[in-house]
Short mmCIF file of N, CA and C in Angstrom, two decimals:
data_model
loop_
_atom_site.label_atom_id
_atom_site.label_comp_id
_atom_site.label_asym_id
_atom_site.label_seq_id
_atom_site.Cartn_x
_atom_site.Cartn_y
_atom_site.Cartn_z
N UNK A 1 -102.13 135.06 -34.36
CA UNK A 1 -101.52 136.36 -34.40
C UNK A 1 -101.03 136.78 -33.01
N UNK A 2 -101.91 136.57 -32.03
CA UNK A 2 -101.55 136.93 -30.66
C UNK A 2 -100.37 136.08 -30.19
N UNK A 3 -100.30 134.85 -30.60
CA UNK A 3 -99.22 133.95 -30.24
C UNK A 3 -97.90 134.46 -30.80
N UNK A 4 -97.91 134.96 -32.03
CA UNK A 4 -96.70 135.50 -32.64
C UNK A 4 -96.23 136.76 -31.91
N UNK A 5 -97.18 137.58 -31.49
CA UNK A 5 -96.85 138.80 -30.76
C UNK A 5 -96.22 138.46 -29.40
N UNK A 6 -96.77 137.45 -28.72
CA UNK A 6 -96.21 137.02 -27.44
C UNK A 6 -94.79 136.48 -27.62
N UNK A 7 -94.58 135.73 -28.69
CA UNK A 7 -93.24 135.20 -28.96
C UNK A 7 -92.25 136.33 -29.25
N UNK A 8 -92.70 137.33 -29.99
CA UNK A 8 -91.84 138.46 -30.33
C UNK A 8 -91.46 139.24 -29.07
N UNK A 9 -92.42 139.50 -28.20
CA UNK A 9 -92.15 140.22 -26.95
C UNK A 9 -91.19 139.40 -26.08
N UNK A 10 -91.43 138.09 -25.99
CA UNK A 10 -90.56 137.22 -25.21
C UNK A 10 -89.14 137.24 -25.77
N UNK A 11 -89.00 137.18 -27.07
CA UNK A 11 -87.70 137.19 -27.72
C UNK A 11 -86.97 138.51 -27.47
N UNK A 12 -87.69 139.62 -27.51
CA UNK A 12 -87.06 140.93 -27.26
C UNK A 12 -86.54 140.99 -25.82
N UNK A 13 -87.38 140.57 -24.85
CA UNK A 13 -86.94 140.58 -23.45
C UNK A 13 -85.75 139.64 -23.24
N UNK A 14 -85.79 138.49 -23.86
CA UNK A 14 -84.70 137.52 -23.71
C UNK A 14 -83.39 138.10 -24.23
N UNK A 15 -83.44 138.78 -25.37
CA UNK A 15 -82.24 139.38 -25.94
C UNK A 15 -81.72 140.53 -25.08
N UNK A 16 -82.63 141.34 -24.55
CA UNK A 16 -82.22 142.46 -23.71
C UNK A 16 -81.55 141.99 -22.43
N UNK A 17 -82.18 141.03 -21.75
CA UNK A 17 -81.64 140.57 -20.48
C UNK A 17 -80.41 139.68 -20.63
N UNK A 18 -80.27 139.01 -21.75
CA UNK A 18 -79.10 138.16 -21.97
C UNK A 18 -77.84 139.01 -22.07
N UNK A 19 -77.95 140.21 -22.59
CA UNK A 19 -76.79 141.08 -22.75
C UNK A 19 -76.47 141.90 -21.52
N UNK A 20 -77.33 141.87 -20.53
CA UNK A 20 -77.12 142.68 -19.33
C UNK A 20 -76.22 141.94 -18.36
N UNK A 21 -74.99 142.42 -18.19
CA UNK A 21 -74.05 141.78 -17.28
C UNK A 21 -73.87 142.55 -15.99
N UNK A 22 -74.60 143.60 -15.79
CA UNK A 22 -74.50 144.35 -14.55
C UNK A 22 -73.44 145.43 -14.57
N UNK A 23 -72.72 145.60 -15.65
CA UNK A 23 -71.74 146.68 -15.76
C UNK A 23 -70.45 146.43 -15.00
N UNK A 24 -70.23 145.24 -14.51
CA UNK A 24 -69.01 144.92 -13.76
C UNK A 24 -67.86 144.62 -14.70
N UNK A 25 -66.69 144.38 -14.15
CA UNK A 25 -65.54 144.04 -14.99
C UNK A 25 -65.74 142.69 -15.66
N UNK A 26 -65.12 142.54 -16.82
CA UNK A 26 -65.29 141.30 -17.57
C UNK A 26 -64.43 140.18 -17.02
N UNK A 27 -63.42 140.50 -16.22
CA UNK A 27 -62.55 139.48 -15.67
C UNK A 27 -63.20 138.81 -14.46
N UNK A 28 -63.07 137.50 -14.39
CA UNK A 28 -63.64 136.78 -13.25
C UNK A 28 -62.56 136.47 -12.21
N UNK A 29 -61.36 137.00 -12.39
CA UNK A 29 -60.26 136.74 -11.47
C UNK A 29 -60.33 137.70 -10.29
N UNK A 30 -61.26 137.48 -9.38
CA UNK A 30 -61.41 138.30 -8.19
C UNK A 30 -60.73 137.56 -7.04
N UNK A 31 -59.82 138.23 -6.34
CA UNK A 31 -59.13 137.54 -5.26
C UNK A 31 -60.10 137.13 -4.16
N UNK A 32 -59.90 135.93 -3.62
CA UNK A 32 -60.79 135.41 -2.59
C UNK A 32 -60.39 135.85 -1.19
N UNK A 33 -59.14 136.32 -1.02
CA UNK A 33 -58.68 136.75 0.30
C UNK A 33 -58.18 138.18 0.22
N UNK A 34 -58.04 138.81 1.39
CA UNK A 34 -57.51 140.16 1.43
C UNK A 34 -56.08 140.17 0.92
N UNK A 35 -55.73 141.27 0.24
CA UNK A 35 -54.37 141.36 -0.27
C UNK A 35 -53.40 141.80 0.82
N UNK A 36 -53.91 142.44 1.87
CA UNK A 36 -53.06 142.89 2.96
C UNK A 36 -53.15 141.89 4.10
N UNK A 37 -52.02 141.39 4.55
CA UNK A 37 -51.98 140.45 5.66
C UNK A 37 -52.03 141.24 6.97
N UNK A 38 -52.70 140.68 7.97
CA UNK A 38 -52.82 141.35 9.26
C UNK A 38 -52.53 140.39 10.41
N UNK A 39 -52.28 140.98 11.55
CA UNK A 39 -52.10 140.24 12.79
C UNK A 39 -52.82 140.98 13.90
N UNK A 40 -52.49 140.65 15.15
CA UNK A 40 -53.12 141.29 16.30
C UNK A 40 -52.05 141.75 17.28
N UNK A 41 -52.42 142.75 18.09
CA UNK A 41 -51.57 143.21 19.18
C UNK A 41 -52.39 143.14 20.45
N UNK A 42 -51.86 142.46 21.47
CA UNK A 42 -52.53 142.34 22.76
C UNK A 42 -51.73 143.10 23.81
N UNK A 43 -52.45 143.73 24.73
CA UNK A 43 -51.80 144.54 25.76
C UNK A 43 -52.55 144.40 27.07
N UNK A 44 -51.81 144.22 28.13
CA UNK A 44 -52.39 144.19 29.48
C UNK A 44 -51.41 144.93 30.39
N UNK A 45 -51.95 145.79 31.25
CA UNK A 45 -51.08 146.47 32.21
C UNK A 45 -50.53 145.46 33.19
N UNK A 46 -49.38 145.76 33.73
CA UNK A 46 -48.76 144.88 34.71
C UNK A 46 -49.52 144.85 36.01
N UNK A 47 -48.85 144.55 37.08
CA UNK A 47 -49.48 144.41 38.39
C UNK A 47 -50.15 145.72 38.80
N UNK A 48 -51.44 145.65 39.18
CA UNK A 48 -52.14 146.87 39.59
C UNK A 48 -51.47 147.61 40.74
N UNK A 49 -50.77 146.90 41.60
CA UNK A 49 -50.11 147.56 42.74
C UNK A 49 -48.97 148.46 42.28
N UNK A 50 -48.46 148.23 41.07
CA UNK A 50 -47.34 149.04 40.58
C UNK A 50 -47.81 150.25 39.77
N UNK A 51 -49.11 150.30 39.45
CA UNK A 51 -49.64 151.42 38.67
C UNK A 51 -49.87 152.59 39.61
N UNK A 52 -49.56 153.78 39.14
CA UNK A 52 -49.77 154.97 39.96
C UNK A 52 -51.22 155.06 40.42
N UNK A 53 -51.42 155.38 41.68
CA UNK A 53 -52.78 155.48 42.22
C UNK A 53 -53.56 156.62 41.57
N UNK A 54 -52.87 157.64 41.07
CA UNK A 54 -53.53 158.79 40.47
C UNK A 54 -54.15 158.47 39.11
N UNK A 55 -53.74 157.37 38.49
CA UNK A 55 -54.24 157.03 37.15
C UNK A 55 -55.64 156.45 37.27
N UNK A 56 -56.58 157.12 36.59
CA UNK A 56 -57.98 156.66 36.61
C UNK A 56 -58.42 156.09 35.27
N UNK A 57 -57.68 156.41 34.21
CA UNK A 57 -58.01 155.84 32.89
C UNK A 57 -56.73 155.69 32.08
N UNK A 58 -56.76 154.72 31.18
CA UNK A 58 -55.59 154.44 30.34
C UNK A 58 -56.06 154.31 28.90
N UNK A 59 -55.37 155.01 28.00
CA UNK A 59 -55.64 154.92 26.57
C UNK A 59 -54.48 154.18 25.92
N UNK A 60 -54.80 153.21 25.05
CA UNK A 60 -53.78 152.43 24.36
C UNK A 60 -53.90 152.72 22.87
N UNK A 61 -52.76 152.99 22.23
CA UNK A 61 -52.74 153.32 20.81
C UNK A 61 -51.76 152.43 20.07
N UNK A 62 -52.05 152.15 18.80
CA UNK A 62 -51.11 151.50 17.89
C UNK A 62 -50.80 152.55 16.82
N UNK A 63 -49.52 152.91 16.73
CA UNK A 63 -49.10 154.03 15.88
C UNK A 63 -48.05 153.60 14.86
N UNK A 64 -47.95 154.39 13.80
CA UNK A 64 -46.85 154.25 12.85
C UNK A 64 -45.61 154.78 13.57
N UNK A 65 -44.52 154.00 13.65
CA UNK A 65 -43.36 154.44 14.43
C UNK A 65 -42.64 155.65 13.84
N UNK A 66 -42.79 155.89 12.55
CA UNK A 66 -42.11 157.02 11.91
C UNK A 66 -42.88 158.33 12.06
N UNK A 67 -44.20 158.26 11.88
CA UNK A 67 -45.02 159.48 11.89
C UNK A 67 -45.82 159.65 13.18
N UNK A 68 -45.92 158.60 13.97
CA UNK A 68 -46.74 158.55 15.18
C UNK A 68 -48.22 158.82 14.89
N UNK A 69 -48.64 158.53 13.66
CA UNK A 69 -50.06 158.60 13.30
C UNK A 69 -50.72 157.28 13.66
N UNK A 70 -51.99 157.35 14.05
CA UNK A 70 -52.72 156.16 14.47
C UNK A 70 -52.90 155.19 13.31
N UNK A 71 -52.61 153.92 13.56
CA UNK A 71 -52.86 152.85 12.59
C UNK A 71 -54.31 152.38 12.73
N UNK A 72 -54.78 152.34 13.98
CA UNK A 72 -56.16 151.97 14.32
C UNK A 72 -56.66 152.95 15.37
N UNK A 73 -57.97 153.05 15.57
CA UNK A 73 -58.48 153.93 16.64
C UNK A 73 -57.98 153.47 18.02
N UNK A 74 -57.71 154.44 18.88
CA UNK A 74 -57.26 154.14 20.25
C UNK A 74 -58.36 153.42 21.02
N UNK A 75 -57.95 152.67 22.04
CA UNK A 75 -58.91 151.96 22.90
C UNK A 75 -58.66 152.34 24.35
N UNK A 76 -59.74 152.39 25.12
CA UNK A 76 -59.63 152.62 26.56
C UNK A 76 -59.41 151.27 27.24
N UNK A 77 -58.48 151.24 28.17
CA UNK A 77 -58.18 150.01 28.90
C UNK A 77 -59.06 149.93 30.14
N UNK A 78 -59.64 148.78 30.35
CA UNK A 78 -60.34 148.50 31.60
C UNK A 78 -59.33 147.78 32.48
N UNK A 79 -59.07 148.31 33.66
CA UNK A 79 -58.05 147.73 34.53
C UNK A 79 -58.33 146.26 34.77
N UNK A 80 -57.29 145.45 34.64
CA UNK A 80 -57.40 144.01 34.84
C UNK A 80 -57.80 143.24 33.60
N UNK A 81 -58.12 143.94 32.51
CA UNK A 81 -58.50 143.26 31.28
C UNK A 81 -57.47 143.51 30.19
N UNK A 82 -57.49 142.65 29.21
CA UNK A 82 -56.57 142.74 28.08
C UNK A 82 -57.22 143.53 26.95
N UNK A 83 -56.45 144.39 26.32
CA UNK A 83 -56.90 145.11 25.12
C UNK A 83 -56.30 144.39 23.93
N UNK A 84 -57.14 144.09 22.93
CA UNK A 84 -56.65 143.43 21.72
C UNK A 84 -57.01 144.29 20.52
N UNK A 85 -55.99 144.63 19.75
CA UNK A 85 -56.18 145.32 18.49
C UNK A 85 -56.12 144.26 17.39
N UNK A 86 -57.20 144.11 16.64
CA UNK A 86 -57.25 143.13 15.55
C UNK A 86 -57.04 143.83 14.22
N UNK A 87 -56.70 143.06 13.21
CA UNK A 87 -56.52 143.55 11.84
C UNK A 87 -55.44 144.64 11.76
N UNK A 88 -54.34 144.43 12.48
CA UNK A 88 -53.21 145.35 12.43
C UNK A 88 -52.33 144.94 11.25
N UNK A 89 -52.00 145.87 10.35
CA UNK A 89 -51.13 145.51 9.22
C UNK A 89 -49.79 144.97 9.73
N UNK A 90 -49.24 144.02 8.99
CA UNK A 90 -47.95 143.45 9.39
C UNK A 90 -46.87 144.52 9.33
N UNK A 91 -45.85 144.34 10.15
CA UNK A 91 -44.74 145.29 10.18
C UNK A 91 -44.50 145.80 11.59
N UNK A 92 -43.61 146.76 11.69
CA UNK A 92 -43.25 147.34 12.98
C UNK A 92 -44.22 148.47 13.32
N UNK A 93 -44.73 148.46 14.55
CA UNK A 93 -45.64 149.49 15.02
C UNK A 93 -45.23 149.92 16.42
N UNK A 94 -45.68 151.10 16.80
CA UNK A 94 -45.44 151.63 18.13
C UNK A 94 -46.71 151.47 18.95
N UNK A 95 -46.62 150.80 20.09
CA UNK A 95 -47.76 150.66 21.00
C UNK A 95 -47.50 151.61 22.17
N UNK A 96 -48.47 152.50 22.41
CA UNK A 96 -48.31 153.50 23.46
C UNK A 96 -49.48 153.43 24.43
N UNK A 97 -49.16 153.45 25.72
CA UNK A 97 -50.19 153.52 26.77
C UNK A 97 -49.99 154.83 27.51
N UNK A 98 -51.08 155.56 27.70
CA UNK A 98 -51.05 156.83 28.40
C UNK A 98 -52.02 156.76 29.57
N UNK A 99 -51.52 157.03 30.77
CA UNK A 99 -52.35 157.03 31.97
C UNK A 99 -52.77 158.44 32.32
N UNK A 100 -54.07 158.64 32.55
CA UNK A 100 -54.62 159.97 32.84
C UNK A 100 -55.12 160.05 34.28
N UNK A 101 -54.95 161.22 34.89
CA UNK A 101 -55.51 161.51 36.21
C UNK A 101 -56.97 161.93 36.03
N UNK A 102 -57.67 162.08 37.14
CA UNK A 102 -59.10 162.44 37.07
C UNK A 102 -59.33 163.81 36.43
N UNK A 103 -58.33 164.70 36.46
CA UNK A 103 -58.49 166.01 35.83
C UNK A 103 -58.10 166.01 34.36
N UNK A 104 -57.74 164.83 33.81
CA UNK A 104 -57.40 164.72 32.39
C UNK A 104 -55.93 164.90 32.09
N UNK A 105 -55.13 165.23 33.10
CA UNK A 105 -53.70 165.41 32.86
C UNK A 105 -53.01 164.05 32.73
N UNK A 106 -51.91 164.04 31.99
CA UNK A 106 -51.15 162.81 31.79
C UNK A 106 -50.28 162.56 33.02
N UNK A 107 -50.45 161.39 33.61
CA UNK A 107 -49.66 161.00 34.78
C UNK A 107 -48.46 160.16 34.39
N UNK A 108 -48.63 159.32 33.38
CA UNK A 108 -47.55 158.43 32.98
C UNK A 108 -47.79 157.97 31.55
N UNK A 109 -46.70 157.68 30.86
CA UNK A 109 -46.80 157.20 29.48
C UNK A 109 -45.64 156.25 29.25
N UNK A 110 -45.92 155.18 28.51
CA UNK A 110 -44.87 154.24 28.13
C UNK A 110 -45.18 153.77 26.72
N UNK A 111 -44.16 153.41 25.98
CA UNK A 111 -44.35 152.93 24.62
C UNK A 111 -43.27 151.92 24.28
N UNK A 112 -43.61 151.06 23.31
CA UNK A 112 -42.68 150.03 22.88
C UNK A 112 -42.96 149.72 21.42
N UNK A 113 -41.91 149.40 20.67
CA UNK A 113 -42.10 148.96 19.29
C UNK A 113 -42.35 147.46 19.27
N UNK A 114 -43.31 147.04 18.43
CA UNK A 114 -43.63 145.62 18.29
C UNK A 114 -43.61 145.25 16.82
N UNK A 115 -43.31 143.99 16.54
CA UNK A 115 -43.34 143.47 15.18
C UNK A 115 -44.61 142.63 15.04
N UNK A 116 -45.51 143.06 14.17
CA UNK A 116 -46.76 142.34 13.93
C UNK A 116 -46.53 141.36 12.79
N UNK A 117 -46.84 140.09 13.04
CA UNK A 117 -46.67 139.01 12.07
C UNK A 117 -48.06 138.54 11.64
N UNK A 118 -48.22 138.25 10.35
CA UNK A 118 -49.52 137.83 9.81
C UNK A 118 -50.06 136.62 10.55
N UNK A 119 -51.32 136.72 10.96
CA UNK A 119 -52.00 135.60 11.59
C UNK A 119 -51.60 135.31 13.03
N UNK A 120 -50.75 136.15 13.62
CA UNK A 120 -50.29 135.91 14.99
C UNK A 120 -50.63 137.09 15.90
N UNK A 121 -50.65 136.82 17.20
CA UNK A 121 -50.88 137.87 18.19
C UNK A 121 -49.55 138.23 18.83
N UNK A 122 -49.21 139.51 18.77
CA UNK A 122 -47.99 140.03 19.38
C UNK A 122 -48.37 140.68 20.70
N UNK A 123 -47.64 140.38 21.75
CA UNK A 123 -47.94 140.94 23.07
C UNK A 123 -47.03 142.14 23.34
N UNK A 124 -47.63 143.23 23.80
CA UNK A 124 -46.87 144.43 24.16
C UNK A 124 -46.80 144.53 25.67
N UNK A 125 -45.63 144.76 26.21
CA UNK A 125 -45.43 144.88 27.66
C UNK A 125 -45.09 146.33 27.97
N UNK A 126 -45.99 147.01 28.67
CA UNK A 126 -45.77 148.40 29.05
C UNK A 126 -46.02 148.56 30.54
N UNK A 127 -45.37 149.57 31.14
CA UNK A 127 -45.50 149.81 32.57
C UNK A 127 -45.88 151.27 32.80
N UNK A 128 -46.91 151.49 33.60
CA UNK A 128 -47.30 152.85 33.98
C UNK A 128 -47.09 152.99 35.49
N UNK A 129 -45.88 153.37 35.86
CA UNK A 129 -45.60 153.57 37.27
C UNK A 129 -44.85 154.87 37.43
N UNK A 130 -44.37 155.12 38.63
CA UNK A 130 -43.67 156.37 38.88
C UNK A 130 -42.48 156.51 37.94
N UNK A 131 -42.39 157.66 37.28
CA UNK A 131 -41.21 157.86 36.43
C UNK A 131 -39.97 157.96 37.30
N UNK A 132 -38.82 157.64 36.70
CA UNK A 132 -37.59 157.71 37.48
C UNK A 132 -37.34 159.15 37.91
N UNK A 133 -36.88 159.32 39.11
CA UNK A 133 -36.59 160.69 39.56
C UNK A 133 -35.42 161.27 38.77
N UNK A 134 -35.45 162.57 38.65
CA UNK A 134 -34.35 163.25 37.96
C UNK A 134 -33.06 163.05 38.76
N UNK A 135 -31.96 162.83 38.06
CA UNK A 135 -30.70 162.68 38.80
C UNK A 135 -30.35 164.00 39.51
N UNK A 136 -29.84 163.87 40.68
CA UNK A 136 -29.44 165.07 41.42
C UNK A 136 -27.97 165.33 41.16
N UNK A 137 -27.65 166.60 41.10
CA UNK A 137 -26.25 166.96 40.87
C UNK A 137 -25.52 166.93 42.21
N UNK A 138 -24.33 166.40 42.17
CA UNK A 138 -23.51 166.41 43.38
C UNK A 138 -22.44 167.46 43.21
N UNK A 139 -22.24 168.28 44.23
CA UNK A 139 -21.22 169.35 44.10
C UNK A 139 -19.82 168.83 44.07
#
């Protein structure tokens, strides 16, 4: 009698757990790779001697060229080192570098559009030096 009861309990548990699929989708066609292709953007400031002496920090941004909204969080540049933005969606983006003085004011800014290609690193060339002087009027 006890043996029959054990078999019945075992059968009930087996039936309950056999039907439990975890509530996930019934399709097993789950993509193995990301659907969005990405690349990288690398940036390094030019020669330190050409950078304004007043610049104490530099922020580098990757922006949507139409809206100027950030595509990725901005990064602080360490002088002499390269900044690399990874997982940048493919397409055209605006790379902007802003140089700040010790009081937080903007000393210089430069930007360039870059084309990000899947699986490749795109290099952005920007310069933070003295802005061109305003043209003087001649009488």
